[in-house]
Amino acid sequence: VLSLTVQPRCKIIRFILIQNRAGKTRLAKWYMQFDDDEKQKLIEEVHAVVTVRDAKHTNFVEFRNFKIIYRRYAGLYFCICVDVTDNNLAYLEAIHNFVEVLNEYFHNVCELDLVFNFYKVYTVVDEMFLAGEIRETSQTKVLKQLLMLQSLE
Amino acid sequence: MPAVSKGDGMRGLAVFISDIRNCKSKEAEIKRINKELANIRSKFKGDKALDGYSKKKYVCKLLFIFLLGHDIDFGHMEAVNLLSSNKYTEKQIGYLFISVLVNSNSELIRLINNAIKNDLSSRNPTFMCLALHCIANVGSREMAEAFAGEIPRILVAGDTMDSVKQSAALCLLRLYKTSPDLVLMGEWTSRVVHLLNDQHMGVVTAAISLITCLSQKNPDEFKTCVSLAVSRLSRIVSSASTDLQDYTYYFVPAPWLSCKLLRLLQCYPPPEDGAVKGRLVECLETILNKAQEPPKSKKVQHSNAKNAILFEAISLIIHYDSEPNLLVRACNQLGQFLQHRETNLRYLALESMCTLASSEFSHEAVKTHIETVINALKTERDVSVRQRAADLLYAMCDRSNAKQIVAEMLSYLETADYSIREEMVLKVAILAEKYAVDYSWYVDTILNLIRIAGDYVSEEVWYRVIQIVINRDDVQGYAAKTVFEALQAPACHENMVKVGGYILGEFGNLIAGDPRSSPLVQFNLLHSKFHLCSVPTRALLLSAYIKFINLFPETKSTIQEVLRSDSQIRNSDVELQQRAVEYLKLSSIASTDVLATVLEEMPPFPERESSILAKLKKKKGPGAVSVNELEEGKREGGELNGGGERGGDSSAISTPSPSADLLGLRAGPPVTAAAPSAGSLLVDVFSEAGVNDDVPFLAVPACLSASHTLLSLALRFVCKNNGVLFENQLLQIGIKSEYRQNLGRMYLFYGNKTSVQFVTFTTTLNVQAKPVEPLIEGGAQVQQVINIECLTDFSDAPLLNIKFRYGGALQNLTLKLPVTINKFFQPTEMASHDFFQRWKQLSLPQQEAQKIFKANHAMDTEVLKAKLLGLGMALLENVDPNPENFVCAGVIQTKAQQVGSLLRLEPNAQAQMYRLTVRSSKDTVSKRLCELLAEQF
């Protein structure tokens, strides 16, 4: 049995996943220790849970003892796993905020950008989310920082 | 803005990724990867030193291969080398490789700590952030050991860049979660709290997560954050939609920060300071008002951000549960959302209303939405929304609407999703029982339940209906009639046959007067179902048959014939065969009297917790998981509330009765070794009786947050053993204790004063403890027993730390257990002569302790006597020449030694003063007794 809890009990994002419809992972960011098998299992479960839902469904799914807040953009699912008592809409918009930053940074982001620039996507994530918490929400500030980093050798 | 081109900077990487993408098969991909791995390995092993760029490129390729799901067993050293590069892009790839792969190779951490240390002290904000992010991503104990001291310094230093502060705050949070013992805020606390005032909103956004986490652990140390959070929130809420520029999201000012602030406030009770409270209420009202304003944008992002704040504000209102006006307004707002076109909002409104339903202030307001919720149950497309509607109906159910709600749930069951049927059945069964005014309605409901969803009716449900019918003679005739009718259906569920068999076997006589349900008709009806049933049901039916023989002698021959048939008496199933043989024999040889005695009507079942409720708790509640996993208490407030009427729910836990054998010390496991931190008191807590003696003790590290400690309360118990130890709005802790010689037993009663469950209820003693029942229903009480042995004299009482979740908020409280040295007194009677002789023997200066103090209470002789008796010593009459004075004698029993003690209390009524003198054979005891007693008079 996988235990998704941490001590002491502070709520954090457990993981962020970006997957395409076929279930290929485009980003996996883990905020808890999982071994590789657990990660693979979680990835498959999330895919199974999320892809069967349609636009009439909510953007929230119960997942084990947690919930997945997700949003679909074209063929990509952006999923955040949080505590059941966490604020659904705040995380839903955190996803969108993140997507808008990616879109700006990669100029109309598409799935391939995430594939070829996977190492940069991690940088974007770390600017906006750290240690399972929201770190920065201002798109202007994040983009300014990313462009500054981009200019470095 | 320059677009980022594909794989810019590393052409080789882009080519490799393209190659992989072009592979037609898994085999081709593996082939290509192996080729690349061989290439990289040769480069790394080659004689030529690689330049930074090539190293970065190859490490990045390795990372890509790893992310595709292949093992990587080399390249770590090259990645570590990249950390010491002066170039950002090279450093970044090095750190990334380590952050992603570190799970599989923790040896790496030791190698990189030096590089991290250099970057942290580099004064280059970019490098500092990279290092901090790496620590935050890995968060290992080794890293905490190395950096937990340094990071708070970076966080509060005046010259630290804002972005570095953000990272430092969250980095510290991560380390605190991995190794709370290593992150000592102490001197930094106040400066960290004041980050809530920081000009940079990003710094506040990051720091508040840290503060929230820390204040859950040490609420008192961080409580100044409340007023700071309120004023910050107030500034955001009252700002115009564009004031906050970068932090305005679709015309909503700082939505995430607002949510985090509201969440931080949920760690605390309502502010005591009137001005702060007023300001906060104003904020909450403004948020509710804004929900009514026309949207500033049609975009869903706008309304989502706005509503994120609204829902968080409602959570805070529910958490406080003290502002009726706000609660009702919240409820009305949610009521509007119930009909919103956005599925998300309908879902969230149902969910949030579920907690509102359990507040006495808003329960009625919630009930007004019943029709909408019923409609949601019938029409929502998303099963999770229907599930929430069912939860809400359950939560809003009371005596006034129970019939309607149960009827709706029953009709929903006919088409309900398979995934939620079992839970629905349990809920219907519970509501039907809880709100049954007339039990015929209850019986009808349960039989309907079996008819509609027989497959999902668990044993608990049909056992329960039988228990109730047996215990209530006013419903037995009706039950017999109803099951008889239900069994007429050509196809009826096996569970119906079970209930029918049992009830007719017991009470078939009550309807036998009607020729349409004469004994033989009843029997034939039951027996017509026999062959379609499983073995356990057939066994039950056989028992019903023999009961028939007793109830209706006229059926004897028919039934004996059935029992005698080969299919019974030679049944291949041993149980059935045995029953047939035995029942046949019994009916043939026993006299009518014997038969009547053996087959007498079942006696009433002892009243106990509904097994159904227990099952639902198990299904839904955190009680189903081990204490360590309790975090996931699901929708705490919504489930199983309204326990007020069922105060006895938890009493089913078999605990030793406090009155019977209070000092049954033999029941306790032998207490021998003392924990080093235990001082001289050895305390052993066991959660409940019936715990195996061989269950190992759970050693709990000292958990002494002196912050929230209520020490003075314990002094009230110096002269008495029973009473209320602690009480606030949520919780009452009662205590009952008894002592004999150096042993004692203490019963703690934890009473939930609310109507909502406490989940993840844990208690920790700073000595040794076993867990208490982790869940306390609303209105219920659980009990904990503590066995105490006094090894030697002591002055510090053990601390008891209590934690639980109430409506999502963590409550933390530390109490001093009222165990004081005088509890181990044996009274000693002696004559005047003996007293003064011993008094003189104890004449060393350190053996005496004396205090002169002002009276705190009226100097009433009887009260004083009672207190001194409560102290545990013998109160000696006619000893002191001055009749106004009191003298006492006793021996303190510890395992190590006995300490004789004498006491003299001299009241001076005129001056309203006392002089207290204690002499004992041990100086520490004299001193301690004197301290304890000086507070009592």
XYZ file of N, CA, C and O in Angstrom, chain B residues 340-456:
468
model
N -25.632 26.792 -10.627
C -24.743 27.455 -11.582
C -24.508 26.544 -12.789
O -24.538 25.332 -12.671
N -24.211 27.171 -13.930
C -24.009 26.300 -15.096
C -22.653 25.593 -15.065
O -22.438 24.588 -15.732
N -21.706 26.119 -14.288
C -20.403 25.463 -14.174
C -20.497 24.239 -13.259
O -20.839 24.372 -12.080
N -20.142 23.083 -13.787
C -20.189 21.881 -12.958
C -19.260 22.006 -11.748
O -19.592 21.586 -10.648
N -18.100 22.601 -11.991
C -17.148 22.763 -10.888
C -17.782 23.463 -9.694
O -17.608 23.059 -8.549
N -18.499 24.527 -9.993
C -19.083 25.307 -8.893
C -20.187 24.536 -8.189
O -20.306 24.595 -6.961
N -20.974 23.838 -8.951
C -22.036 23.047 -8.302
C -21.417 22.013 -7.372
O -21.852 21.818 -6.248
N -20.363 21.397 -7.880
C -19.679 20.383 -7.077
C -19.135 20.979 -5.782
O -19.354 20.471 -4.681
N -18.432 22.105 -5.925
C -17.805 22.707 -4.755
C -18.846 23.224 -3.765
O -18.642 23.155 -2.549
N -19.960 23.739 -4.303
C -21.006 24.240 -3.410
C -21.593 23.096 -2.595
O -21.806 23.218 -1.386
N -21.817 21.964 -3.252
C -22.357 20.809 -2.519
C -21.379 20.369 -1.438
O -21.758 20.072 -0.302
N -20.121 20.351 -1.809
C -19.101 19.887 -0.875
C -19.016 20.817 0.337
O -18.978 20.384 1.482
N -18.994 22.105 0.035
C -18.823 23.069 1.108
C -20.067 23.124 2.011
O -19.976 23.281 3.224
N -21.210 22.972 1.392
C -22.453 23.007 2.165
C -22.536 21.849 3.139
O -23.186 21.932 4.184
N -21.879 20.775 2.786
C -21.878 19.611 3.642
C -21.309 19.965 5.020
O -21.816 19.509 6.042
N -20.279 20.776 5.056
C -19.736 21.172 6.355
C -20.628 22.205 7.022
O -20.771 22.205 8.241
N -21.245 23.059 6.211
C -22.167 24.044 6.802
C -23.348 23.360 7.481
O -23.902 23.871 8.443
N -23.724 22.207 6.937
C -24.894 21.517 7.483
C -24.667 21.114 8.929
O -25.610 20.945 9.686
N -23.425 20.966 9.308
C -23.188 20.500 10.669
C -23.029 21.648 11.661
O -22.820 21.400 12.832
N -23.111 22.865 11.177
C -23.071 23.985 12.124
C -24.497 24.301 12.573
O -25.412 24.365 11.761
N -24.650 24.495 13.863
C -26.010 24.749 14.357
C -26.586 26.034 13.766
O -27.781 26.186 13.613
N -25.678 26.976 13.422
C -26.154 28.258 12.928
C -26.683 28.163 11.496
O -27.548 28.912 11.092
N -26.089 27.269 10.715
C -26.475 27.246 9.309
C -27.254 25.993 8.921
O -27.675 25.868 7.774
N -27.425 25.080 9.859
C -28.116 23.833 9.500
C -29.473 24.107 8.847
O -29.794 23.551 7.802
N -30.232 25.004 9.444
C -31.566 25.286 8.897
C -31.474 25.913 7.509
O -32.232 25.577 6.605
N -30.504 26.832 7.351
C -30.349 27.492 6.051
C -29.986 26.474 4.974
O -30.455 26.547 3.833
N -29.177 25.532 5.323
C -28.799 24.498 4.354
C -30.032 23.699 3.942
O -30.232 23.379 2.772
N -30.873 23.420 4.932
C -32.039 22.574 4.650
C -32.981 23.174 3.611
O -33.689 22.442 2.918
N -32.958 24.499 3.497
C -33.882 25.103 2.535
C -33.546 24.712 1.094
O -34.352 24.895 0.198
N -32.353 24.191 0.868
C -31.951 23.852 -0.509
C -32.244 22.410 -0.871
O -31.765 21.910 -1.887
N -33.032 21.769 -0.044
C -33.212 20.327 -0.216
C -33.676 19.938 -1.630
O -33.172 18.982 -2.211
N -34.611 20.732 -2.173
C -35.145 20.350 -3.492
C -34.057 20.383 -4.550
O -33.967 19.500 -5.407
N -33.233 21.441 -4.492
C -32.152 21.561 -5.466
C -31.180 20.390 -5.349
O -30.701 19.857 -6.352
N -30.900 20.011 -4.132
C -29.931 18.939 -3.933
C -30.503 17.609 -4.419
O -29.808 16.819 -5.070
N -31.785 17.407 -4.152
C -32.430 16.184 -4.638
C -32.386 16.152 -6.158
O -32.090 15.120 -6.781
N -32.614 17.309 -6.727
C -32.577 17.397 -8.181
C -31.174 17.076 -8.708
O -31.012 16.388 -9.724
N -30.173 17.565 -8.001
C -28.794 17.281 -8.402
C -28.535 15.783 -8.363
O -27.914 15.211 -9.265
N -29.054 15.154 -7.333
C -28.869 13.710 -7.197
C -29.460 12.983 -8.402
O -28.953 11.973 -8.857
N -30.545 13.549 -8.926
C -31.229 12.861 -10.025
C -30.635 13.185 -11.387
O -30.681 12.369 -12.294
N -30.110 14.418 -11.536
C -29.810 14.855 -12.895
C -28.344 15.094 -13.203
O -27.990 15.224 -14.369
N -27.491 15.197 -12.217
C -26.094 15.508 -12.535
C -25.475 14.407 -13.393
O -25.717 13.218 -13.164
N -24.626 14.825 -14.316
C -24.014 13.837 -15.202
C -22.773 13.205 -14.602
O -22.420 12.084 -14.913
N -22.083 14.003 -13.796
C -20.819 13.526 -13.227
C -21.112 12.801 -11.915
O -21.711 13.359 -11.004
N -20.682 11.554 -11.868
C -21.001 10.758 -10.684
C -20.440 11.379 -9.408
O -21.050 11.299 -8.340
N -19.300 12.057 -9.527
C -18.738 12.635 -8.308
C -19.624 13.764 -7.788
O -19.670 14.019 -6.588
N -20.329 14.440 -8.671
C -21.257 15.484 -8.225
C -22.461 14.836 -7.538
O -22.919 15.290 -6.490
N -22.947 13.762 -8.134
C -24.080 13.064 -7.501
C -23.674 12.540 -6.119
O -24.440 12.589 -5.172
N -22.455 12.073 -6.064
C -21.953 11.584 -4.782
C -21.987 12.696 -3.724
O -22.388 12.489 -2.589
N -21.553 13.893 -4.129
C -21.571 15.027 -3.196
C -23.010 15.364 -2.794
O -23.267 15.701 -1.641
N -23.920 15.274 -3.752
C -25.321 15.563 -3.436
C -25.831 14.560 -2.405
O -26.519 14.933 -1.444
N -25.459 13.307 -2.586
C -25.893 12.292 -1.623
C -25.281 12.573 -0.254
O -25.949 12.472 0.780
N -24.019 12.948 -0.248
C -23.367 13.292 1.020
C -24.090 14.439 1.710
O -24.286 14.433 2.924
N -24.451 15.427 0.907
C -25.098 16.599 1.496
C -26.480 16.237 2.040
O -26.853 16.665 3.130
N -27.217 15.441 1.285
C -28.531 15.021 1.790
C -28.369 14.309 3.127
O -29.132 14.513 4.065
N -27.361 13.484 3.186
C -27.106 12.759 4.418
C -26.791 13.734 5.549
O -27.279 13.599 6.665
N -25.981 14.741 5.221
C -25.563 15.686 6.258
C -26.710 16.587 6.703
O -26.768 17.006 7.855
N -27.603 16.912 5.794
C -28.683 17.846 6.172
C -29.891 17.130 6.759
O -30.863 17.751 7.163
N -29.807 15.822 6.814
C -30.966 15.060 7.275
C -31.194 15.252 8.774
O -30.266 15.222 9.569
N -32.402 15.502 9.132
C -32.775 15.465 10.544
C -34.205 14.943 10.638
O -34.782 14.506 9.640
N -34.769 14.996 11.819
C -36.075 14.395 12.004
C -37.125 14.986 11.062
O -38.014 14.296 10.597
N -36.958 16.285 10.748
C -38.004 16.953 9.988
C -38.048 16.509 8.521
O -39.086 16.571 7.883
N -36.903 16.103 7.969
C -36.913 15.797 6.538
C -36.474 14.368 6.246
O -36.239 14.004 5.091
N -36.310 13.572 7.297
C -35.743 12.235 7.116
C -36.560 11.398 6.130
O -36.003 10.732 5.259
N -37.896 11.483 6.252
C -38.697 10.611 5.382
C -38.491 10.963 3.923
O -38.342 10.096 3.060
N -38.479 12.267 3.650
C -38.293 12.709 2.269
C -36.910 12.287 1.749
O -36.783 11.734 0.656
N -35.896 12.547 2.553
C -34.539 12.260 2.095
C -34.338 10.766 1.900
O -33.786 10.323 0.891
N -34.813 9.984 2.837
C -34.649 8.540 2.702
C -35.395 8.043 1.462
O -34.882 7.233 0.691
N -36.582 8.587 1.236
C -37.342 8.157 0.056
C -36.576 8.506 -1.224
O -36.477 7.690 -2.152
N -35.987 9.708 -1.266
C -35.247 10.108 -2.460
C -34.006 9.243 -2.654
O -33.668 8.865 -3.767
N -33.356 8.972 -1.574
C -32.157 8.136 -1.690
C -32.521 6.741 -2.169
O -31.830 6.154 -2.989
N -33.627 6.239 -1.668
C -34.071 4.916 -2.102
C -34.373 4.915 -3.587
O -33.986 4.003 -4.314
N -35.050 5.956 -4.041
C -35.412 5.925 -5.459
C -34.169 6.148 -6.313
O -34.047 5.602 -7.405
N -33.227 6.920 -5.791
C -31.968 7.088 -6.525
C -31.213 5.769 -6.617
O -30.578 5.461 -7.617
N -31.309 4.966 -5.563
C -30.582 3.696 -5.531
C -30.927 2.808 -6.717
O -30.115 2.025 -7.187
N -32.161 2.944 -7.216
C -32.563 2.058 -8.306
C -31.686 2.254 -9.533
O -31.492 1.344 -10.320
N -31.149 3.483 -9.671
C -30.324 3.725 -10.851
C -28.907 4.157 -10.484
O -28.136 4.544 -11.344
N -28.593 4.087 -9.226
C -27.301 4.640 -8.793
C -26.128 3.885 -9.399
O -26.250 2.715 -9.775
N -25.020 4.568 -9.480
C -23.815 3.943 -10.001
C -23.385 2.835 -9.058
O -23.491 2.963 -7.847
N -22.854 1.803 -9.638
C -22.451 0.677 -8.812
C -21.409 1.085 -7.784
O -21.378 0.591 -6.675
N -20.583 2.057 -8.183
C -19.474 2.421 -7.302
C -19.949 3.023 -5.983
O -19.220 2.997 -5.008
N -21.138 3.597 -5.972
C -21.534 4.241 -4.717
C -22.723 3.560 -4.045
O -23.213 4.016 -3.030
N -23.174 2.457 -4.631
C -24.366 1.829 -4.068
C -24.195 1.359 -2.642
O -25.060 1.585 -1.800
N -23.086 0.708 -2.384
C -22.935 0.147 -1.045
C -22.972 1.252 0.007
O -23.624 1.126 1.046
N -22.281 2.348 -0.315
C -22.253 3.446 0.640
C -23.650 4.044 0.812
O -24.069 4.376 1.925
N -24.372 4.171 -0.300
C -25.733 4.700 -0.227
C -26.600 3.809 0.651
O -27.400 4.298 1.454
N -26.461 2.510 0.477
C -27.262 1.577 1.275
C -26.988 1.787 2.756
O -27.915 1.870 3.572
N -25.721 1.920 3.095
C -25.377 2.127 4.495
C -25.994 3.420 5.016
O -26.523 3.478 6.126
N -25.906 4.450 4.190
C -26.436 5.737 4.640
C -27.947 5.678 4.852
O -28.460 6.190 5.849
N -28.631 5.056 3.911
C -30.080 4.935 4.064
C -30.393 4.163 5.340
O -31.254 4.563 6.135
N -29.664 3.081 5.546
C -29.936 2.255 6.719
C -29.710 3.054 8.008
O -30.482 2.948 8.961
N -28.665 3.868 8.003
C -28.375 4.650 9.210
C -29.449 5.703 9.449
O -29.965 5.847 10.553
N -29.782 6.436 8.390
C -30.789 7.486 8.550
C -32.115 6.894 8.987
O -32.809 7.439 9.846
N -32.463 5.763 8.378
C -33.750 5.151 8.706
C -33.806 4.793 10.180
O -34.811 5.002 10.859
N -32.698 4.288 10.676
C -32.701 3.906 12.080
C -32.662 5.128 12.995
O -33.386 5.222 13.985
N -31.807 6.083 12.592
C -31.575 7.237 13.452
C -32.837 8.076 13.617
O -33.104 8.600 14.676
N -33.586 8.207 12.550
C -34.735 9.114 12.596
C -36.069 8.381 12.594
O -37.100 8.971 12.310
N -36.021 7.080 12.880
C -37.271 6.335 12.897
C -38.129 6.810 14.057
O -37.704 6.749 15.207
N -39.287 7.316 13.744
C -40.213 7.661 14.815
C -41.103 6.452 15.034
O -41.262 5.952 16.129
N -41.667 5.963 13.928
C -42.375 4.706 14.066
C -41.552 3.641 13.351
O -41.002 3.865 12.277
N -41.439 2.515 14.023
C -40.545 1.499 13.513
C -41.092 0.758 12.313
O -40.367 0.072 11.622
N -42.394 0.931 12.040
C -42.889 0.281 10.827
C -42.249 0.956 9.607
O -41.897 0.294 8.631
N -42.036 2.276 9.716
C -41.360 2.976 8.621
C -39.943 2.447 8.455
O -39.465 2.210 7.357
N -39.314 2.211 9.574
C -37.953 1.684 9.525
C -37.933 0.325 8.822
O -37.127 0.094 7.920
N -38.837 -0.543 9.236
C -38.855 -1.878 8.626
C -39.134 -1.777 7.128
O -38.467 -2.407 6.311
N -40.100 -0.945 6.770
C -40.408 -0.758 5.350
C -39.173 -0.316 4.582
O -38.871 -0.811 3.494
N -38.469 0.653 5.163
C -37.311 1.200 4.472
C -36.245 0.142 4.245
O -35.702 0.003 3.146
N -35.957 -0.611 5.283
C -34.883 -1.606 5.130
C -35.304 -2.692 4.148
O -34.510 -3.142 3.314
N -36.562 -3.095 4.204
C -36.996 -4.126 3.252
C -36.958 -3.585 1.822
O -36.577 -4.292 0.898
N -37.310 -2.316 1.691
C -37.181 -1.692 0.368
C -35.736 -1.693 -0.096
O -35.442 -1.913 -1.270
N -34.888 -1.403 0.841
C -33.463 -1.384 0.552
C -33.018 -2.739 0.016
O -32.293 -2.829 -0.983
N -33.481 -3.777 0.670
C -33.094 -5.114 0.242
C -33.690 -5.416 -1.131
O -33.055 -6.001 -1.992
N -34.920 -4.952 -1.325
C -35.580 -5.210 -2.602
C -34.835 -4.507 -3.742
O -34.581 -5.072 -4.782
N -34.473 -3.252 -3.490
C -33.901 -2.441 -4.557
C -32.433 -2.751 -4.782
O -31.969 -2.813 -5.910
N -31.724 -2.918 -3.717
C -30.276 -3.065 -3.864
C -29.767 -4.208 -3.003
O -28.777 -4.077 -2.285
N -30.455 -5.338 -3.118
C -30.138 -6.475 -2.260
C -28.669 -6.876 -2.274
O -28.094 -7.219 -1.251
N -28.063 -6.785 -3.462
C -26.668 -7.204 -3.572
C -25.747 -6.336 -2.739
O -24.643 -6.741 -2.399
N -26.170 -5.117 -2.483
C -25.283 -4.174 -1.793
C -25.605 -4.073 -0.310
O -25.011 -3.300 0.404
